[in-house]
mmCIF file of C-alpha atoms in Angstrom:
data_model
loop_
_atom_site.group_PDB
_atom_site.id
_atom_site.type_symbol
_atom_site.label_atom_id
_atom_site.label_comp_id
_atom_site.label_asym_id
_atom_site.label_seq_id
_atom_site.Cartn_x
_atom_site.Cartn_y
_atom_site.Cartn_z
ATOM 1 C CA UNK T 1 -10.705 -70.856 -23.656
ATOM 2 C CA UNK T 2 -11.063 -70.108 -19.931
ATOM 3 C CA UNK T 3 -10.735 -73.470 -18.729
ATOM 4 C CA UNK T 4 -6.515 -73.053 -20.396
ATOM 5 C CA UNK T 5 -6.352 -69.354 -19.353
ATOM 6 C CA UNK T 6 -6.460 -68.311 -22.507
ATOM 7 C CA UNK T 7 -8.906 -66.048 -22.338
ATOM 8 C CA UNK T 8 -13.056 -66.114 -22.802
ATOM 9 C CA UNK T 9 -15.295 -67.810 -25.834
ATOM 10 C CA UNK T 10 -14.528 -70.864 -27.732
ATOM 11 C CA UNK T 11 -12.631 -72.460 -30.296
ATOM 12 C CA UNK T 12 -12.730 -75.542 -32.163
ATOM 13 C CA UNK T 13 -9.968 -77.247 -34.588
ATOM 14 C CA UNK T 14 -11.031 -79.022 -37.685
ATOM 15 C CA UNK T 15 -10.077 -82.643 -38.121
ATOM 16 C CA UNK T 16 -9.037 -84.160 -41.212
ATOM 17 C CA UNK T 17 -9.745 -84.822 -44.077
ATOM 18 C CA UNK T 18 -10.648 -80.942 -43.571
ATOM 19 C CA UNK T 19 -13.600 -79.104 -44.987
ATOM 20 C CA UNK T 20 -12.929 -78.048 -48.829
ATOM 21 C CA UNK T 21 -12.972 -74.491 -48.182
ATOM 22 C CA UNK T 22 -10.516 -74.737 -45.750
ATOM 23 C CA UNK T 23 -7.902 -76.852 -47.250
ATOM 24 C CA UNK T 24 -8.260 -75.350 -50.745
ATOM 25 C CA UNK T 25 -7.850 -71.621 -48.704
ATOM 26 C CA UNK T 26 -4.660 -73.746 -46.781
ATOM 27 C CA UNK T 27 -3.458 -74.498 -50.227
ATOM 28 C CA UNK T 28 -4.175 -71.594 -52.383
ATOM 29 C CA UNK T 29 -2.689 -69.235 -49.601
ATOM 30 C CA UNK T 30 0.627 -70.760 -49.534
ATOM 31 C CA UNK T 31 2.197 -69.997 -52.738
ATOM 32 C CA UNK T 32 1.252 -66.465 -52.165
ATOM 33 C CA UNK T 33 2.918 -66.453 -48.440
ATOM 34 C CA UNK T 34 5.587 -69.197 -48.912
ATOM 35 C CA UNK T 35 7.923 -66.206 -50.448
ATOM 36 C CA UNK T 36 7.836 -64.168 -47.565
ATOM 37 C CA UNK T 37 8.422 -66.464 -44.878
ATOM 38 C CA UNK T 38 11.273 -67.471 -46.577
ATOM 39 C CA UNK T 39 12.587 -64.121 -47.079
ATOM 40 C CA UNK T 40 11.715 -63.339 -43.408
ATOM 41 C CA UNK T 41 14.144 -65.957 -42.503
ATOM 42 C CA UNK T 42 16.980 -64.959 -44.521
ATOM 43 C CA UNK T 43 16.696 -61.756 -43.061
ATOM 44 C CA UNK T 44 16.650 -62.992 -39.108
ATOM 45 C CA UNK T 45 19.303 -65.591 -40.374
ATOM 46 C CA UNK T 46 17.187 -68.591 -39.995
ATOM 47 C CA UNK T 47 18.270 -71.563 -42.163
ATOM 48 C CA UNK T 48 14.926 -72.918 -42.431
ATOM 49 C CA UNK T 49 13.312 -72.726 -45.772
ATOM 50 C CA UNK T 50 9.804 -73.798 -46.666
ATOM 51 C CA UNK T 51 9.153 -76.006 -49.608
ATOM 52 C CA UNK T 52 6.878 -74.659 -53.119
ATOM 53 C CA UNK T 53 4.152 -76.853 -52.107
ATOM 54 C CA UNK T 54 1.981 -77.123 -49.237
ATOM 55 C CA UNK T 55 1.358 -80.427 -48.940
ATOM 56 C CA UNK T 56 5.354 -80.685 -48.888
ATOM 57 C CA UNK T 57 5.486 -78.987 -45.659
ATOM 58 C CA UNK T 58 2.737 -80.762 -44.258
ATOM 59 C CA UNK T 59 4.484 -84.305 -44.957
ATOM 60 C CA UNK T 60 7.479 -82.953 -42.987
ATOM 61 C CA UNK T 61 5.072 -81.791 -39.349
ATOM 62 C CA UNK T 62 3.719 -85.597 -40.014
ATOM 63 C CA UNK T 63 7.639 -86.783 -39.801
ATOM 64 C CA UNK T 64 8.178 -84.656 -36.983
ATOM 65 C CA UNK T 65 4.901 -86.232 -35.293
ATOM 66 C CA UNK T 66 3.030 -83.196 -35.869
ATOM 67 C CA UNK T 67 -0.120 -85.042 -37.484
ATOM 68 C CA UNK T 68 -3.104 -82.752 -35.883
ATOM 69 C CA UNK T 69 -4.225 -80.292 -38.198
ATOM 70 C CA UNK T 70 -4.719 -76.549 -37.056
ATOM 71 C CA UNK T 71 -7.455 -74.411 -39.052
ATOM 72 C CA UNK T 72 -10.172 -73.260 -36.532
ATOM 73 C CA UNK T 73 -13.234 -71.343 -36.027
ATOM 74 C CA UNK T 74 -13.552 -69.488 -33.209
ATOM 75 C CA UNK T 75 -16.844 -67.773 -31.475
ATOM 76 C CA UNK T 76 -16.507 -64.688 -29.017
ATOM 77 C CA UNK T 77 -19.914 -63.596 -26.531
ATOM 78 C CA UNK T 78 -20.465 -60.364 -24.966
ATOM 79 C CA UNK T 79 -17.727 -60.066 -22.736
ATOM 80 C CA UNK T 80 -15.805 -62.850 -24.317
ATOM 81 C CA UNK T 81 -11.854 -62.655 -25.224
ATOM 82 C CA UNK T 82 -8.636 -63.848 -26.472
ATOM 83 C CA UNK T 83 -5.552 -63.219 -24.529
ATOM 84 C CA UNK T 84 -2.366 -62.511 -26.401
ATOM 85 C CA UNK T 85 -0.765 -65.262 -27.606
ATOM 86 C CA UNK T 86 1.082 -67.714 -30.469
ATOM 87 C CA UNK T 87 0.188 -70.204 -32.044
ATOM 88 C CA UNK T 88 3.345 -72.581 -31.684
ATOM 89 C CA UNK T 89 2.122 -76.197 -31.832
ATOM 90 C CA UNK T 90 5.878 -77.786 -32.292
ATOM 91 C CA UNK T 91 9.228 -77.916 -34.030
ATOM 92 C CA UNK T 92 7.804 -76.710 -36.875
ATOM 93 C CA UNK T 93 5.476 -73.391 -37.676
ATOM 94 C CA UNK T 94 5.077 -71.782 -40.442
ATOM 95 C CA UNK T 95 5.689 -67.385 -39.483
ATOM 96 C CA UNK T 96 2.450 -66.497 -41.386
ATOM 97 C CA UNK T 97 -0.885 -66.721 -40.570
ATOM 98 C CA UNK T 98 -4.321 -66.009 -41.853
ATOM 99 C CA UNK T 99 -8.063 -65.185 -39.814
ATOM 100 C CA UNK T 100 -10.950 -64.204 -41.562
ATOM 101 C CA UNK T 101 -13.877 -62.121 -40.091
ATOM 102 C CA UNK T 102 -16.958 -63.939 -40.351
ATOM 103 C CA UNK T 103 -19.560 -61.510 -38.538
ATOM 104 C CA UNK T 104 -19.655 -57.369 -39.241
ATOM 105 C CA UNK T 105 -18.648 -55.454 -36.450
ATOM 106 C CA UNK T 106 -21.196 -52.860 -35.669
ATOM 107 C CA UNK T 107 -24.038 -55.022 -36.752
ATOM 108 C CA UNK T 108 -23.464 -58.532 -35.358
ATOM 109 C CA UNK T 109 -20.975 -57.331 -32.373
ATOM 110 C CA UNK T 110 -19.185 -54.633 -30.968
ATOM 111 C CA UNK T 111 -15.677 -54.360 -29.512
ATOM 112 C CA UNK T 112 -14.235 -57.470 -30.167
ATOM 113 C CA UNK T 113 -11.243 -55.863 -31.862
ATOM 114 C CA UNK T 114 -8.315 -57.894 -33.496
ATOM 115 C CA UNK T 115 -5.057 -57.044 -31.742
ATOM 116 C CA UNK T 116 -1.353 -57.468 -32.469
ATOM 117 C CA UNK T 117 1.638 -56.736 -30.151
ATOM 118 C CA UNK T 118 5.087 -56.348 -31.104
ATOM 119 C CA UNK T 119 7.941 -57.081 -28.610
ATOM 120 C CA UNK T 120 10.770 -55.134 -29.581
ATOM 121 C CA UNK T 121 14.320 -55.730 -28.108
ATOM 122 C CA UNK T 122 15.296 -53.294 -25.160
ATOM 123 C CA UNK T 123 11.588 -51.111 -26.208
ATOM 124 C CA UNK T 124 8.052 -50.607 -24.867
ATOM 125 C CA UNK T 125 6.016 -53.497 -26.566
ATOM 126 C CA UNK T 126 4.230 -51.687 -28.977
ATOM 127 C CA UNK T 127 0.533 -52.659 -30.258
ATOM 128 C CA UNK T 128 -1.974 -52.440 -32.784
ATOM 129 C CA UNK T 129 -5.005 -52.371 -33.319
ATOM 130 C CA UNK T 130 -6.379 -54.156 -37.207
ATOM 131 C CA UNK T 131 -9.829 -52.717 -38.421
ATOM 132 C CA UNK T 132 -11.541 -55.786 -39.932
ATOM 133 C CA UNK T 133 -15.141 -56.086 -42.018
ATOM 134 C CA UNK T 134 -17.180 -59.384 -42.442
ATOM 135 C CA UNK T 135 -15.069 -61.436 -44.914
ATOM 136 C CA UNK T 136 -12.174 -59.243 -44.345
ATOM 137 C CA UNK T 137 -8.639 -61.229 -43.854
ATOM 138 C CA UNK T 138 -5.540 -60.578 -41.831
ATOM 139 C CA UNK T 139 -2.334 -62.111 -42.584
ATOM 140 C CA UNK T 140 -0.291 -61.890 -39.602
ATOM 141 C CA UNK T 141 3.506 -63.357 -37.878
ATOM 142 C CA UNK T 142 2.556 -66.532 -35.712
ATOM 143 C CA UNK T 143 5.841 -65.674 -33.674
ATOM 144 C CA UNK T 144 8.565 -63.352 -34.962
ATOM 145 C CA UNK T 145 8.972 -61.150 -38.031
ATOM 146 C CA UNK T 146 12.121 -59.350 -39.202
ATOM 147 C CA UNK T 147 12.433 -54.861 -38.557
ATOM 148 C CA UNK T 148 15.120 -53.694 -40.240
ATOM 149 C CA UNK T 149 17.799 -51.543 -37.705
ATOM 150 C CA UNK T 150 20.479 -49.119 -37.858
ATOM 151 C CA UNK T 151 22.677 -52.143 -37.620
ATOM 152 C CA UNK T 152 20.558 -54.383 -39.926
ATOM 153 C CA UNK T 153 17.538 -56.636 -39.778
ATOM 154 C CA UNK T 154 16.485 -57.739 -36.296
ATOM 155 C CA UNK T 155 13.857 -59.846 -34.868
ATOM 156 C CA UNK T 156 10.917 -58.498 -32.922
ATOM 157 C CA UNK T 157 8.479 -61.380 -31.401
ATOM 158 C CA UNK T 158 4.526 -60.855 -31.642
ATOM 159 C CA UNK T 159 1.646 -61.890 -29.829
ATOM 160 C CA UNK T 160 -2.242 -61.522 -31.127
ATOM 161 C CA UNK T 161 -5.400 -61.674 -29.622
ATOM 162 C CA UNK T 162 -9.215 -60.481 -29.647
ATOM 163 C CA UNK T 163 -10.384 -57.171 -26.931
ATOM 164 C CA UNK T 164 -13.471 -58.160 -25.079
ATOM 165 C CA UNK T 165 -16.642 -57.661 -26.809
ATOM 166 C CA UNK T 166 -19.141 -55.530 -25.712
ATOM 167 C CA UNK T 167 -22.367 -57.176 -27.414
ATOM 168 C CA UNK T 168 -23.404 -59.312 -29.684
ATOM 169 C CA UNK T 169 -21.228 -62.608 -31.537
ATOM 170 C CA UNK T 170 -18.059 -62.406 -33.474
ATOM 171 C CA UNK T 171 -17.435 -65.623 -35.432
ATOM 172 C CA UNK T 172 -13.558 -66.185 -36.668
ATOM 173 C CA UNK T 173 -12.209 -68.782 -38.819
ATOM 174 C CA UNK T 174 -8.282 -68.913 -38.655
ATOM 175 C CA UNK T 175 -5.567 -70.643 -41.251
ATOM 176 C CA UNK T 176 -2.820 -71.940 -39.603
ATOM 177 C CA UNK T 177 -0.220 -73.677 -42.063
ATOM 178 C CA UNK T 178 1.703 -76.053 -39.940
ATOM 179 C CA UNK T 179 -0.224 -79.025 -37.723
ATOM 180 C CA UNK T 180 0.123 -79.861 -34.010
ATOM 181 C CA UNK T 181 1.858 -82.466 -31.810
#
């Protein structure tokens, strides 16, 4: 991560054909998540809509020359972090996300805290802090998600990362629905 600035510990992308686990969580997650994003973009007045089926959307990042898969583990050391970011990888992304907590905090690291910001228009960027257990998942917006106003729905853009750890390893694996230039 340091190496791109983004941060301290490593990361590695799966290749396909990916693991089992991770493309039957890739699949199995989607009907469950495909609702929302669509209703997210309704509500920021996005025309995009995403198809029923995974492996639908996936066929259309390959036509867009988005052919590199995304699902990743990720390791964190004492004093290792992740800045805040999004994970945009082209044309196309998919709003939701999914990481999964491999290690206990407390017992295999401390600190190491997952972290979301929210950007809000003309406000303070506001953030918050996710309490996670080994095997625990959050779902989260890869770039924007939809607040509703006085004056309607708005969008407010988000940005995640990990605090630094204090001891120990934390071990990540993170779901990422659309693939990469």
């Amino acid at each position: 991560m340091a190496r791109h600035g983004f941060g301290k510990g490593e990361y590695r992308y799966f290749k396909y054909p990916l693991p089992d686990l991770l493309g039957g969580l890739r699949t199995a997650l989607w009907p469950r998540l495909v609702g929302i994003a669509n209703s997210w973009n309704e509500r920021m007045g996005v025309d995009r809509r995403y198809p029923e089926a995974h492996a639908d959307f996936l066929r259309q990042c390959h036509d867009a020359g988005q052919t590199r898969p995304t699902p990743l583990l990720l390791q964190y050391e004492a004093g290792d972090f992740n800045c805040l970011h999004q994970d945009l990888y082209g044309d196309l992304a998919f709003p939701l996300q999914v990481a999964f907590l491999l290690s206990e905090p407390g017992r295999d690291f401390t600190g190491g805290e997952f972290v979301l910001t929210e950007q809000r228009p003309r406000m303070q960027s506001r953030a918050e802090v996710v309490p996670l257990h080994q095997g625990d998942a959050v779902v989260f917006a890869v770039h924007n998600r939809p607040v509703q106003g006085t004056r309607g729905a708005y969008r407010v853009n988000l940005r995640h990362g990990v605090s630094r750890l204090r001891s120990g390893q934390r071990h990540t694996v993170g779901i990422i629905f659309h693939d990469a230039k």
